[in-house]
Short mmCIF file of C-alpha atoms and ligand atoms in Angstrom, two decimals:
data_model
loop_
_atom_site.label_atom_id
_atom_site.label_comp_id
_atom_site.label_asym_id
_atom_site.label_seq_id
_atom_site.Cartn_x
_atom_site.Cartn_y
_atom_site.Cartn_z
CA MET A 23 -11.41 14.25 -3.38
CA PRO A 24 -8.01 12.59 -3.86
CA GLU A 25 -5.74 14.10 -6.46
CA GLU A 26 -5.99 12.68 -9.97
CA THR A 27 -3.08 10.70 -11.37
CA ILE A 28 -1.97 9.84 -14.87
CA PHE A 29 -4.33 6.85 -14.73
CA SER A 30 -7.42 9.11 -14.86
CA LYS A 31 -6.06 10.62 -18.08
CA ILE A 32 -5.49 7.13 -19.51
CA ILE A 33 -9.03 6.10 -18.53
CA ARG A 34 -10.42 9.20 -20.28
CA ARG A 35 -8.12 8.47 -23.25
CA GLU A 36 -6.50 11.89 -22.94
CA ILE A 37 -3.03 10.35 -23.09
CA PRO A 38 -2.02 7.24 -25.02
CA ALA A 39 -1.90 3.79 -23.50
CA SER A 40 -2.37 0.30 -24.85
CA ILE A 41 -5.91 -0.27 -23.56
CA LEU A 42 -6.96 -3.92 -23.75
CA PHE A 43 -10.35 -3.63 -22.09
CA GLN A 44 -12.69 -0.88 -20.92
CA ASP A 45 -16.26 -0.70 -19.72
CA ASP A 46 -18.16 1.66 -17.44
CA ARG A 47 -16.40 0.38 -14.27
CA VAL A 48 -12.90 -0.82 -15.15
CA THR A 49 -10.04 -0.15 -17.57
CA ALA A 50 -7.16 -2.55 -18.31
CA PHE A 51 -3.99 -1.39 -20.06
CA GLU A 52 -0.38 -2.50 -20.54
CA ASP A 53 2.12 -1.32 -17.94
CA ILE A 54 4.61 1.14 -19.43
CA ARG A 55 7.55 -0.60 -17.67
CA PRO A 56 6.66 -4.30 -17.86
CA GLN A 57 8.23 -6.56 -15.25
CA ALA A 58 7.14 -9.77 -16.97
CA PRO A 59 6.23 -10.76 -20.57
CA THR A 60 2.63 -9.92 -19.67
CA HIS A 61 2.18 -6.96 -17.32
CA ILE A 62 -1.24 -5.37 -17.37
CA LEU A 63 -2.83 -2.90 -14.98
CA ILE A 64 -6.51 -3.24 -14.09
CA VAL A 65 -7.92 -0.03 -12.72
CA PRO A 66 -11.33 1.06 -11.45
CA ASN A 67 -12.52 4.04 -13.51
CA LYS A 68 -13.51 5.76 -10.28
CA LEU A 69 -10.57 7.39 -8.52
CA ILE A 70 -9.90 5.43 -5.33
CA ALA A 71 -6.43 6.35 -4.09
CA THR A 72 -5.50 3.20 -2.15
CA VAL A 73 -7.01 0.05 -0.66
CA ASN A 74 -7.32 2.08 2.57
CA ASP A 75 -9.86 4.30 0.80
CA VAL A 76 -12.16 1.51 -0.35
CA THR A 77 -15.77 1.74 0.85
CA PRO A 78 -18.66 -0.73 0.66
CA GLU A 79 -20.03 1.12 -2.36
CA ASP A 80 -16.87 0.12 -4.27
CA GLU A 81 -17.51 -3.62 -3.84
CA ALA A 82 -19.07 -4.12 -7.27
CA ALA A 83 -16.26 -2.35 -9.13
CA LEU A 84 -13.55 -4.14 -7.14
CA GLY A 85 -15.18 -7.53 -7.66
CA HIS A 86 -15.46 -6.71 -11.35
CA MET A 87 -11.69 -6.16 -11.47
CA PHE A 88 -11.23 -9.89 -10.78
CA VAL A 89 -13.69 -10.84 -13.51
CA VAL A 90 -11.79 -8.59 -15.93
CA ALA A 91 -8.43 -9.96 -14.74
CA ALA A 92 -9.52 -13.53 -15.52
CA GLN A 93 -10.93 -12.45 -18.88
CA VAL A 94 -7.77 -10.54 -19.87
CA ALA A 95 -5.54 -13.42 -18.71
CA ARG A 96 -7.49 -15.80 -20.94
CA ALA A 97 -7.28 -13.38 -23.87
CA GLN A 98 -3.51 -13.07 -23.35
CA GLY A 99 -3.14 -16.86 -23.35
CA ILE A 100 -1.65 -17.07 -19.84
CA ALA A 101 -4.64 -18.37 -17.88
CA GLU A 102 -3.70 -22.06 -18.05
CA ASP A 103 -0.07 -21.57 -16.99
CA GLY A 104 -1.05 -19.18 -14.23
CA TYR A 105 -0.23 -15.63 -13.28
CA ARG A 106 0.00 -13.28 -10.31
CA LEU A 107 -2.29 -10.44 -9.23
CA ILE A 108 -0.77 -7.77 -7.01
CA ILE A 109 -2.24 -4.67 -5.37
CA ASN A 110 0.29 -2.42 -3.67
CA CYS A 111 -0.94 -0.13 -0.90
CA GLY A 112 0.91 2.93 0.34
CA ASP A 113 4.55 3.57 1.03
CA HIS A 114 5.56 0.23 2.56
CA GLY A 115 3.51 -1.59 -0.10
CA GLY A 116 5.56 0.10 -2.82
CA GLN A 117 2.65 1.99 -4.37
CA GLU A 118 3.85 4.61 -6.86
CA VAL A 119 0.60 5.71 -8.47
CA TYR A 120 -2.13 6.68 -6.03
CA HIS A 121 -5.06 5.39 -8.06
CA LEU A 122 -5.82 1.87 -6.86
CA HIS A 123 -4.81 -0.75 -9.44
CA MET A 124 -4.23 -4.46 -9.78
CA HIS A 125 -1.09 -5.73 -11.56
CA LEU A 126 -1.63 -8.81 -13.73
CA LEU A 127 1.75 -10.45 -14.28
CA GLY A 128 2.55 -13.60 -16.20
CA GLY A 129 4.07 -15.16 -19.26
CA ARG A 130 6.90 -16.75 -17.27
CA ARG A 131 7.38 -18.50 -13.95
CA LEU A 132 7.48 -15.59 -11.51
CA GLY A 133 9.33 -17.17 -8.60
CA PRO A 134 8.81 -16.43 -4.91
CA MET A 135 6.39 -13.65 -4.08
CA LEU A 136 8.81 -11.63 -1.96
CA MET A 137 12.58 -11.55 -1.51
CA ARG A 138 13.37 -13.52 1.61
CA ARG A 139 15.21 -11.54 4.28
CA ASP A 140 16.36 -14.51 6.35
P1 LIG B 273 2.49 0.71 -8.27
O1 LIG B 273 3.93 0.71 -7.86
O2 LIG B 273 1.82 2.03 -7.96
O3 LIG B 273 1.73 -0.47 -7.77
O4 LIG B 273 2.50 0.54 -9.85
C1 LIG B 273 2.40 1.61 -10.74
C2 LIG B 273 2.65 1.05 -12.12
O5 LIG B 273 2.21 2.00 -13.06
C3 LIG B 273 4.12 0.76 -12.41
O6 LIG B 273 4.28 -0.61 -12.74
C4 LIG B 273 4.43 1.69 -13.59
O7 LIG B 273 5.30 1.11 -14.53
C5 LIG B 273 3.06 1.98 -14.17
N1 LIG B 273 2.94 3.28 -14.81
C6 LIG B 273 3.33 4.48 -14.29
N2 LIG B 273 3.05 5.48 -15.14
C7 LIG B 273 2.47 4.89 -16.23
C8 LIG B 273 1.95 5.43 -17.45
O8 LIG B 273 1.98 6.63 -17.73
N3 LIG B 273 1.41 4.54 -18.32
C9 LIG B 273 1.36 3.19 -18.05
N4 LIG B 273 0.81 2.41 -18.99
N5 LIG B 273 1.84 2.65 -16.91
C10 LIG B 273 2.38 3.50 -16.01
#
């Protein structure tokens, strides 16, 4: 079993977080250090450390994350203008918390996806 992170405690409501949505598969809560006017994390309740650890049995929960992302974006009033979904994986991907999660970012024009190096 991978080691639990702070996200498991948030999912179990053992530590405070601004939870916007929760069901038996997925939890969505506001990022503690927002990088855009809307910055929400969408997390499978099951501890999956990274995208590398995904298995076919996770397909339903991972697909559900997109349904929840669209629902939360609509509820936040950013669906029409658009937004960005990001999943970081591992060291080079910039992942800090090893419990797979999707960032939902919006509320302003976000600009290019990555800093250009050329
Ligand atoms: P990563 O870099 O792993 O893709 O993103 C981790 C995200 O989790 C970061 O944006 C960070 O601000 C957020 N985060 C880390 N610890 C906490 C916490 O305790 N509560 C909340 N709500 N967000 C957190």
